[in-house]
Every structure is written in structure tokens, then in C-alpha cells.
Amino acid sequence: MTGPSGVPIVLVTGLQFKLMTVLTLTAGTSFIMWLGEQMTERGIGNGISLIIYAGIIARMPAAVGKSVQMVSSGDIPIIIIPVMLAMMFGVIAVIVYFETAQRRIPIQYAKRVVGRKVYGGQASHLPLKINIAGVIPPIFASSIMMFPATIGTFIQVDWVQKAAASLSPGTVFYYMLYVVMIVFFCFFYTAVTFNPDEVAENLKKNGGFVPGIRPGKKSAEFIDKVLTRITVVGAIYLAVVCVLPTILVSNFNVPFYFGGTALLIVVGVAIDTISKIESHLVMRNYEGFMKAGKIKGRH
């Protein structure tokens, strides 16, 4: 096995090395998963997402230094840097907008008289995020897309090498399949984590209903219809954010983390963590650290 420069990565091969590699990777993965679960249970936010977030942030200073070095040596024009920075901030603005966007379904609660007290009668809403799946679809899609290239490094067969080359980043087929995988995992993860039938049943038990829609099955069908529509928008948004900046960056050959997937993970995890910290502060009767305004969804 050799690296991109042709230098051997593994100096000593054999069964012992293979067993040690499998054992090390398995133990390391198990430890990271355990650490992520501990962070989720005892901390704030999703542990695995925070670990990925920290890994991306830790590599940014080196990438910035390499970009400055390439500009000073004349490998890339200096005018490219402001253009890429403008594109990065534009992508961040789009991510923040869509990650906080919601489709609010109005909910009305029927009045109930218990003794001398009247309960219910107030109006509320059911917030549905445009991107319920979050950063999971691009993470799953990129992990699966890396599998053929990994297999190609171990199996030195002609047709396997050709298949791995056609699925390597930068090819048209790679980007097409990447978009399909992102859209698939958007719908798959949304279907796994959000059950319209269960939501409609809970509303019915609590005396809530959607105005103009019968409680029960009709409400579940209406919620599912709305959820499908906003998931389509969310899937298109994820595909554009993850693929388009990567294509532009690959053409400019800039070694910086302007890629849409990395920005999506960083911004998405930051927004989620800030929202959870804010909710914990509010639960404990604190004002929160964002006095100018809370993070609110757009509807």
C-alpha cells in the first residue's frame, strides 16, 4: 500500500500487522462511540457530532497556513481568497437560515370542564424543521462513498480499480451518486426519527387537533403530507450545500475547508449546541447568554 506520493505507507506487512490494524481500529472506534455516548448523557448536545466538530475545527489552522503559503509562493492568485471567503460566508448564511427554518402547523385544543375549572381552548403549533435529519445524511453518504475507494486500495483487480476510479471525488458519477445518497438518507432518517401516526395519536389523547382536519388518521396523513414536502426542500438544500461548494473549491485547488459538508457540520452542531445550552439556562430560570434575542425558527 502506497500513499499519493508513491511512498509506502506500511513498511512491515503480514498477518500480525493486519490483525493489529483491525484490533486498533475496532478498539478506537468503540472508544470514540463510548465517549460520544458519555458526552451526550452527561453534557450538552450530541457527543458524536461534537467530536466530529472538534476534528474539523482542529484541522482548520493548518489549512489556513497552507493557503497563505500557496498565496505567497504564487501557486494560487491572491484574488481567489476573497472570493472563497465570500462564498464561505454565503454558504454559512444559507445553512443558518435553513437550519432554523420551520413549518408550523397550527394546533387547537378543545375546552374541557373538570369540576369548576376549564382546561384547554388555547392555540398552539407543531413546529416541523425543514431539515429534520440534520447533518446525518451527508455524513452517512460520504462514509459510504469512501468505501469503494478503500476497497480499491486492497484489491488489485482491473475492474475493481476502474470502478473505484469512477467513484473517486471529482468525477461526475461521484457527485450524482452523492446527491442521490443524501436525498435517500434525508427521507430515511426523517422516517425513522419522526412518526406522524404517533404525533397525531398524542394530539388526539391531549384534546388537540389541526383546524379543518379530523383528529386521528386524517391528522396523521396531513402531517405526513406536510413532512414529505418540507423534506424534499431540505434534501435539495443539503445536496446543493454539500456538492456545489466542493465542485467550486476543487476547480480552484484551494486547500481550505470551504467544503459544504464541513461547513454544514460545523454550523449545524454549533446551532444545536447553542439551542440546548439556551434551553438549559431557561429551565433553570436564567436569562441565557444571548440577551439580544433567542434562536427562533423561521416559519
Coordinates of C-alpha atoms in Angstrom, one line a residue:
M1 CA 0.0 0.0 0.0
T2 CA 1.4 3.4 -1.0
G3 CA 0.4 7.0 -0.4
P4 CA -0.3 9.6 -3.1
S5 CA 3.4 10.4 -3.5
G6 CA 4.3 6.8 -4.0
V7 CA 5.9 6.3 -0.6
P8 CA 5.0 3.0 1.1
I9 CA 2.5 3.6 4.0
V10 CA 3.1 0.1 5.5
L11 CA 6.7 -0.9 6.0
V12 CA 6.1 -4.3 7.6
T13 CA 3.3 -6.4 6.1
G14 CA 2.0 -9.7 7.2
L15 CA -0.7 -11.3 9.3
Q16 CA 0.4 -9.8 12.5
F17 CA 0.1 -6.3 11.1
K18 CA -3.4 -7.0 9.7
L19 CA -4.6 -8.3 13.0
M20 CA -3.1 -5.4 14.9
T21 CA -4.7 -2.9 12.5
V22 CA -8.2 -4.5 12.8
L23 CA -7.8 -4.6 16.6
T24 CA -6.6 -1.0 16.8
L25 CA -9.3 0.4 14.5
T26 CA -12.1 -1.6 16.3
A27 CA -10.9 -0.5 19.8
G28 CA -10.5 3.1 18.7
T29 CA -14.0 3.2 17.1
S30 CA -15.6 1.6 20.2
F31 CA -13.9 4.1 22.5
I32 CA -15.0 7.1 20.4
M33 CA -18.6 5.7 20.3
W34 CA -18.5 5.2 24.1
L35 CA -17.0 8.7 24.6
G36 CA -19.7 10.2 22.4
E37 CA -22.4 8.5 24.4
Q38 CA -21.0 9.8 27.7
M39 CA -20.9 13.3 26.3
T40 CA -24.5 13.0 25.2
E41 CA -25.7 11.7 28.6
R42 CA -23.6 13.9 30.9
G43 CA -23.0 17.0 28.7
I44 CA -24.9 19.3 26.3
G45 CA -25.5 18.3 22.7
N46 CA -24.8 15.2 20.6
G47 CA -21.5 13.7 21.6
I48 CA -20.5 12.1 18.3
S49 CA -21.4 15.4 16.4
L50 CA -19.3 17.4 18.9
I51 CA -16.3 15.0 18.3
I52 CA -16.6 15.4 14.5
Y53 CA -17.0 19.2 15.0
A54 CA -13.8 19.3 17.1
G55 CA -11.9 17.3 14.5
I56 CA -12.9 19.7 11.7
I57 CA -12.1 22.8 13.7
A58 CA -8.7 21.4 14.8
R59 CA -7.6 21.0 11.1
M60 CA -8.6 24.5 10.1
P61 CA -5.5 26.4 11.3
A62 CA -3.1 24.1 9.3
A63 CA -5.3 24.5 6.2
V64 CA -5.2 28.3 6.7
G65 CA -1.5 28.3 7.0
K66 CA -1.1 26.2 3.8
S67 CA -3.4 28.5 1.9
V68 CA -1.3 31.5 3.0
Q69 CA 1.8 29.7 1.9
M70 CA 0.4 28.9 -1.5
V71 CA -0.6 32.5 -2.0
S72 CA 2.8 33.8 -1.0
S73 CA 4.5 31.3 -3.4
G74 CA 2.2 32.3 -6.2
D75 CA 0.6 28.8 -6.6
I76 CA -2.9 30.4 -6.4
P77 CA -3.9 34.0 -7.2
I78 CA -4.5 36.3 -4.2
I79 CA -7.8 37.4 -5.7
I80 CA -9.1 33.8 -5.1
I81 CA -9.0 34.2 -1.3
P82 CA -11.6 37.0 -1.0
V83 CA -13.9 35.1 -3.5
M84 CA -13.7 31.9 -1.5
L85 CA -14.2 33.8 1.8
A86 CA -17.3 35.5 0.4
M87 CA -18.6 32.1 -0.8
M88 CA -17.9 30.6 2.6
F89 CA -19.9 33.3 4.4
G90 CA -22.7 33.0 1.9
V91 CA -22.9 29.2 2.5
I92 CA -22.9 29.8 6.3
A93 CA -25.8 32.3 5.9
V94 CA -27.8 29.8 3.9
I95 CA -27.1 27.0 6.4
V96 CA -28.1 29.1 9.4
Y97 CA -31.4 30.2 7.6
F98 CA -32.4 26.6 6.6
E99 CA -31.3 25.0 9.9
T100 CA -33.5 27.4 11.9
A101 CA -36.4 27.3 9.4
Q102 CA -39.7 25.7 10.5
R103 CA -43.1 24.8 9.1
R104 CA -45.5 25.5 11.9
I105 CA -48.8 23.5 11.8
P106 CA -51.5 25.3 13.9
I107 CA -52.9 23.2 16.7
Q108 CA -56.1 24.0 18.6
Y109 CA -57.0 22.3 21.9
A110 CA -60.7 21.6 22.8
K111 CA -62.1 23.0 26.0
R112 CA -62.7 20.6 28.9
V113 CA -64.6 21.3 32.1
V114 CA -63.3 19.4 35.1
G115 CA -65.2 20.4 38.2
R116 CA -65.4 24.2 38.2
K117 CA -62.2 24.6 36.1
V118 CA -62.0 24.9 32.3
Y119 CA -59.0 23.4 30.7
G120 CA -57.8 23.7 27.1
G121 CA -59.1 26.1 24.5
Q122 CA -55.7 27.6 23.7
A123 CA -54.0 27.7 20.4
S124 CA -50.5 26.3 19.7
H125 CA -48.5 25.0 16.8
L126 CA -46.5 21.9 15.8
P127 CA -43.0 23.0 14.6
L128 CA -41.5 20.9 11.8
K129 CA -37.9 21.7 10.9
I130 CA -37.1 22.0 7.2
N131 CA -34.0 19.8 7.8
I132 CA -35.1 17.2 10.4
A133 CA -32.2 14.9 9.5
G134 CA -29.6 17.5 10.3
V135 CA -26.0 16.6 9.4
I136 CA -26.6 12.8 9.4
P137 CA -27.3 12.4 5.6
P138 CA -24.1 13.9 4.3
I139 CA -22.1 12.0 7.0
F140 CA -23.6 8.7 6.0
A141 CA -23.4 9.4 2.3
S142 CA -19.7 10.5 2.4
S143 CA -18.8 7.4 4.5
I144 CA -20.5 5.0 2.0
M145 CA -18.9 6.8 -0.9
M146 CA -15.5 6.3 0.6
F147 CA -16.0 2.5 0.8
P148 CA -15.3 1.7 -2.9
A149 CA -12.0 3.7 -2.9
T150 CA -10.9 1.9 0.3
I151 CA -11.7 -1.5 -1.3
G152 CA -9.8 -0.5 -4.4
T153 CA -6.6 0.0 -2.5
F154 CA -6.7 -3.5 -1.2
I155 CA -7.9 -5.4 -4.3
Q156 CA -5.6 -5.0 -7.3
V157 CA -8.0 -6.2 -9.9
D158 CA -8.6 -4.2 -13.1
W159 CA -12.4 -3.9 -13.0
V160 CA -12.3 -3.0 -9.3
Q161 CA -9.7 -0.3 -9.9
K162 CA -11.8 1.2 -12.7
A163 CA -14.9 1.1 -10.5
A164 CA -13.0 2.8 -7.6
A165 CA -11.7 5.4 -10.0
S166 CA -15.2 6.2 -11.4
L167 CA -16.4 6.7 -7.8
S168 CA -13.4 8.9 -6.7
P169 CA -14.2 12.5 -5.7
G170 CA -14.1 14.9 -8.6
T171 CA -15.9 12.7 -11.1
V172 CA -19.4 13.4 -12.4
F173 CA -20.7 10.0 -11.4
Y174 CA -19.4 10.5 -7.9
Y175 CA -21.3 13.8 -7.4
M176 CA -24.5 12.3 -8.9
L177 CA -24.4 9.3 -6.6
Y178 CA -23.5 11.5 -3.7
V179 CA -26.7 13.6 -4.3
V180 CA -28.8 10.5 -4.6
M181 CA -27.4 9.2 -1.3
I182 CA -28.0 12.5 0.5
V183 CA -31.6 12.6 -0.7
F184 CA -32.2 8.9 0.3
F185 CA -30.8 9.4 3.8
C186 CA -32.8 12.6 4.3
F187 CA -36.1 10.7 3.8
F188 CA -34.8 7.5 5.6
Y189 CA -33.6 9.3 8.7
T190 CA -36.7 11.5 8.9
A191 CA -38.9 8.4 8.6
V192 CA -37.0 6.7 11.4
T193 CA -37.0 9.7 13.8
F194 CA -40.4 11.2 13.2
N195 CA -43.6 9.2 13.3
P196 CA -46.7 11.2 12.1
D197 CA -49.1 8.5 13.4
E198 CA -47.6 8.7 16.9
V199 CA -47.8 12.5 16.9
A200 CA -51.4 12.5 15.7
E201 CA -52.3 10.0 18.4
N202 CA -50.7 12.1 21.1
L203 CA -52.6 15.2 19.9
K204 CA -55.8 13.2 20.0
K205 CA -55.2 12.0 23.5
N206 CA -54.5 15.5 24.7
G207 CA -57.5 17.0 23.0
G208 CA -55.5 18.7 20.3
F209 CA -56.4 18.9 16.6
V210 CA -55.4 20.7 13.4
P211 CA -58.1 23.2 12.4
G212 CA -60.1 21.8 9.5
I213 CA -58.6 18.3 9.9
R214 CA -60.3 15.4 11.7
P215 CA -58.2 14.0 14.6
G216 CA -56.6 10.6 14.3
K217 CA -55.8 9.1 10.9
K218 CA -56.7 12.2 8.8
S219 CA -54.4 14.3 11.0
A220 CA -51.6 11.8 10.6
E221 CA -52.0 11.9 6.8
F222 CA -51.9 15.7 6.8
I223 CA -48.8 15.8 9.0
D224 CA -47.1 13.2 6.8
K225 CA -48.0 15.2 3.6
V226 CA -46.5 18.4 5.1
L227 CA -43.5 16.5 6.3
T228 CA -42.8 15.0 2.9
R229 CA -43.0 18.4 1.2
I230 CA -40.6 20.1 3.6
T231 CA -38.2 17.0 3.5
V232 CA -38.0 17.5 -0.3
V233 CA -36.9 21.1 0.3
G234 CA -34.5 20.0 3.0
A235 CA -32.9 17.3 0.8
I236 CA -32.4 19.8 -2.1
Y237 CA -30.9 22.3 0.3
L238 CA -28.4 19.6 1.7
A239 CA -27.5 18.4 -1.7
V240 CA -26.7 21.9 -3.0
V241 CA -24.8 23.0 0.1
C242 CA -22.7 19.8 0.2
V243 CA -21.9 19.4 -3.5
L244 CA -21.8 22.9 -5.1
P245 CA -19.1 24.4 -2.9
T246 CA -17.0 21.2 -3.2
I247 CA -17.1 21.4 -7.0
L248 CA -16.1 25.1 -7.0
V249 CA -13.2 24.5 -4.5
S250 CA -11.9 21.6 -6.5
N251 CA -11.6 23.8 -9.6
F252 CA -9.7 26.4 -7.7
N253 CA -7.5 23.8 -5.9
V254 CA -7.7 25.7 -2.6
P255 CA -6.6 23.5 0.4
F256 CA -9.0 25.1 2.8
Y257 CA -12.2 23.8 4.5
F258 CA -14.6 25.6 2.3
G259 CA -16.4 22.4 1.5
G260 CA -20.2 22.4 2.1
T261 CA -20.2 19.2 4.2
A262 CA -17.7 20.5 6.7
L263 CA -19.4 23.9 7.0
L264 CA -22.8 22.1 7.4
I265 CA -21.4 20.0 10.3
V266 CA -19.7 23.0 12.0
V267 CA -22.6 25.4 11.7
G268 CA -25.3 22.7 12.4
V269 CA -23.6 21.4 15.5
A270 CA -22.9 24.9 16.8
I271 CA -26.6 26.0 16.4
D272 CA -27.8 22.8 18.0
T273 CA -25.4 23.1 21.0
I274 CA -26.3 26.8 21.5
S275 CA -30.0 26.0 21.4
K276 CA -29.6 23.2 24.0
I277 CA -27.5 25.5 26.3
E278 CA -30.1 28.2 26.0
S279 CA -32.9 25.8 26.9
H280 CA -31.0 24.5 29.9
L281 CA -30.4 28.1 31.1
V282 CA -34.1 28.9 30.6
M283 CA -35.2 25.8 32.6
R284 CA -33.0 26.9 35.5
N285 CA -34.6 30.4 35.4
Y286 CA -31.6 32.1 33.9
E287 CA -31.9 34.8 31.2
G288 CA -29.4 32.9 28.9
F289 CA -26.3 34.3 27.4
M290 CA -28.0 35.6 24.3
K291 CA -29.8 38.7 25.7
A292 CA -30.3 40.3 22.3
G293 CA -32.6 37.5 21.2
K294 CA -33.2 33.8 21.3
I295 CA -32.6 31.4 18.5
K296 CA -36.0 31.2 16.9
G297 CA -37.3 29.2 13.9
R298 CA -38.4 30.9 10.7
H299 CA -41.9 30.0 9.5

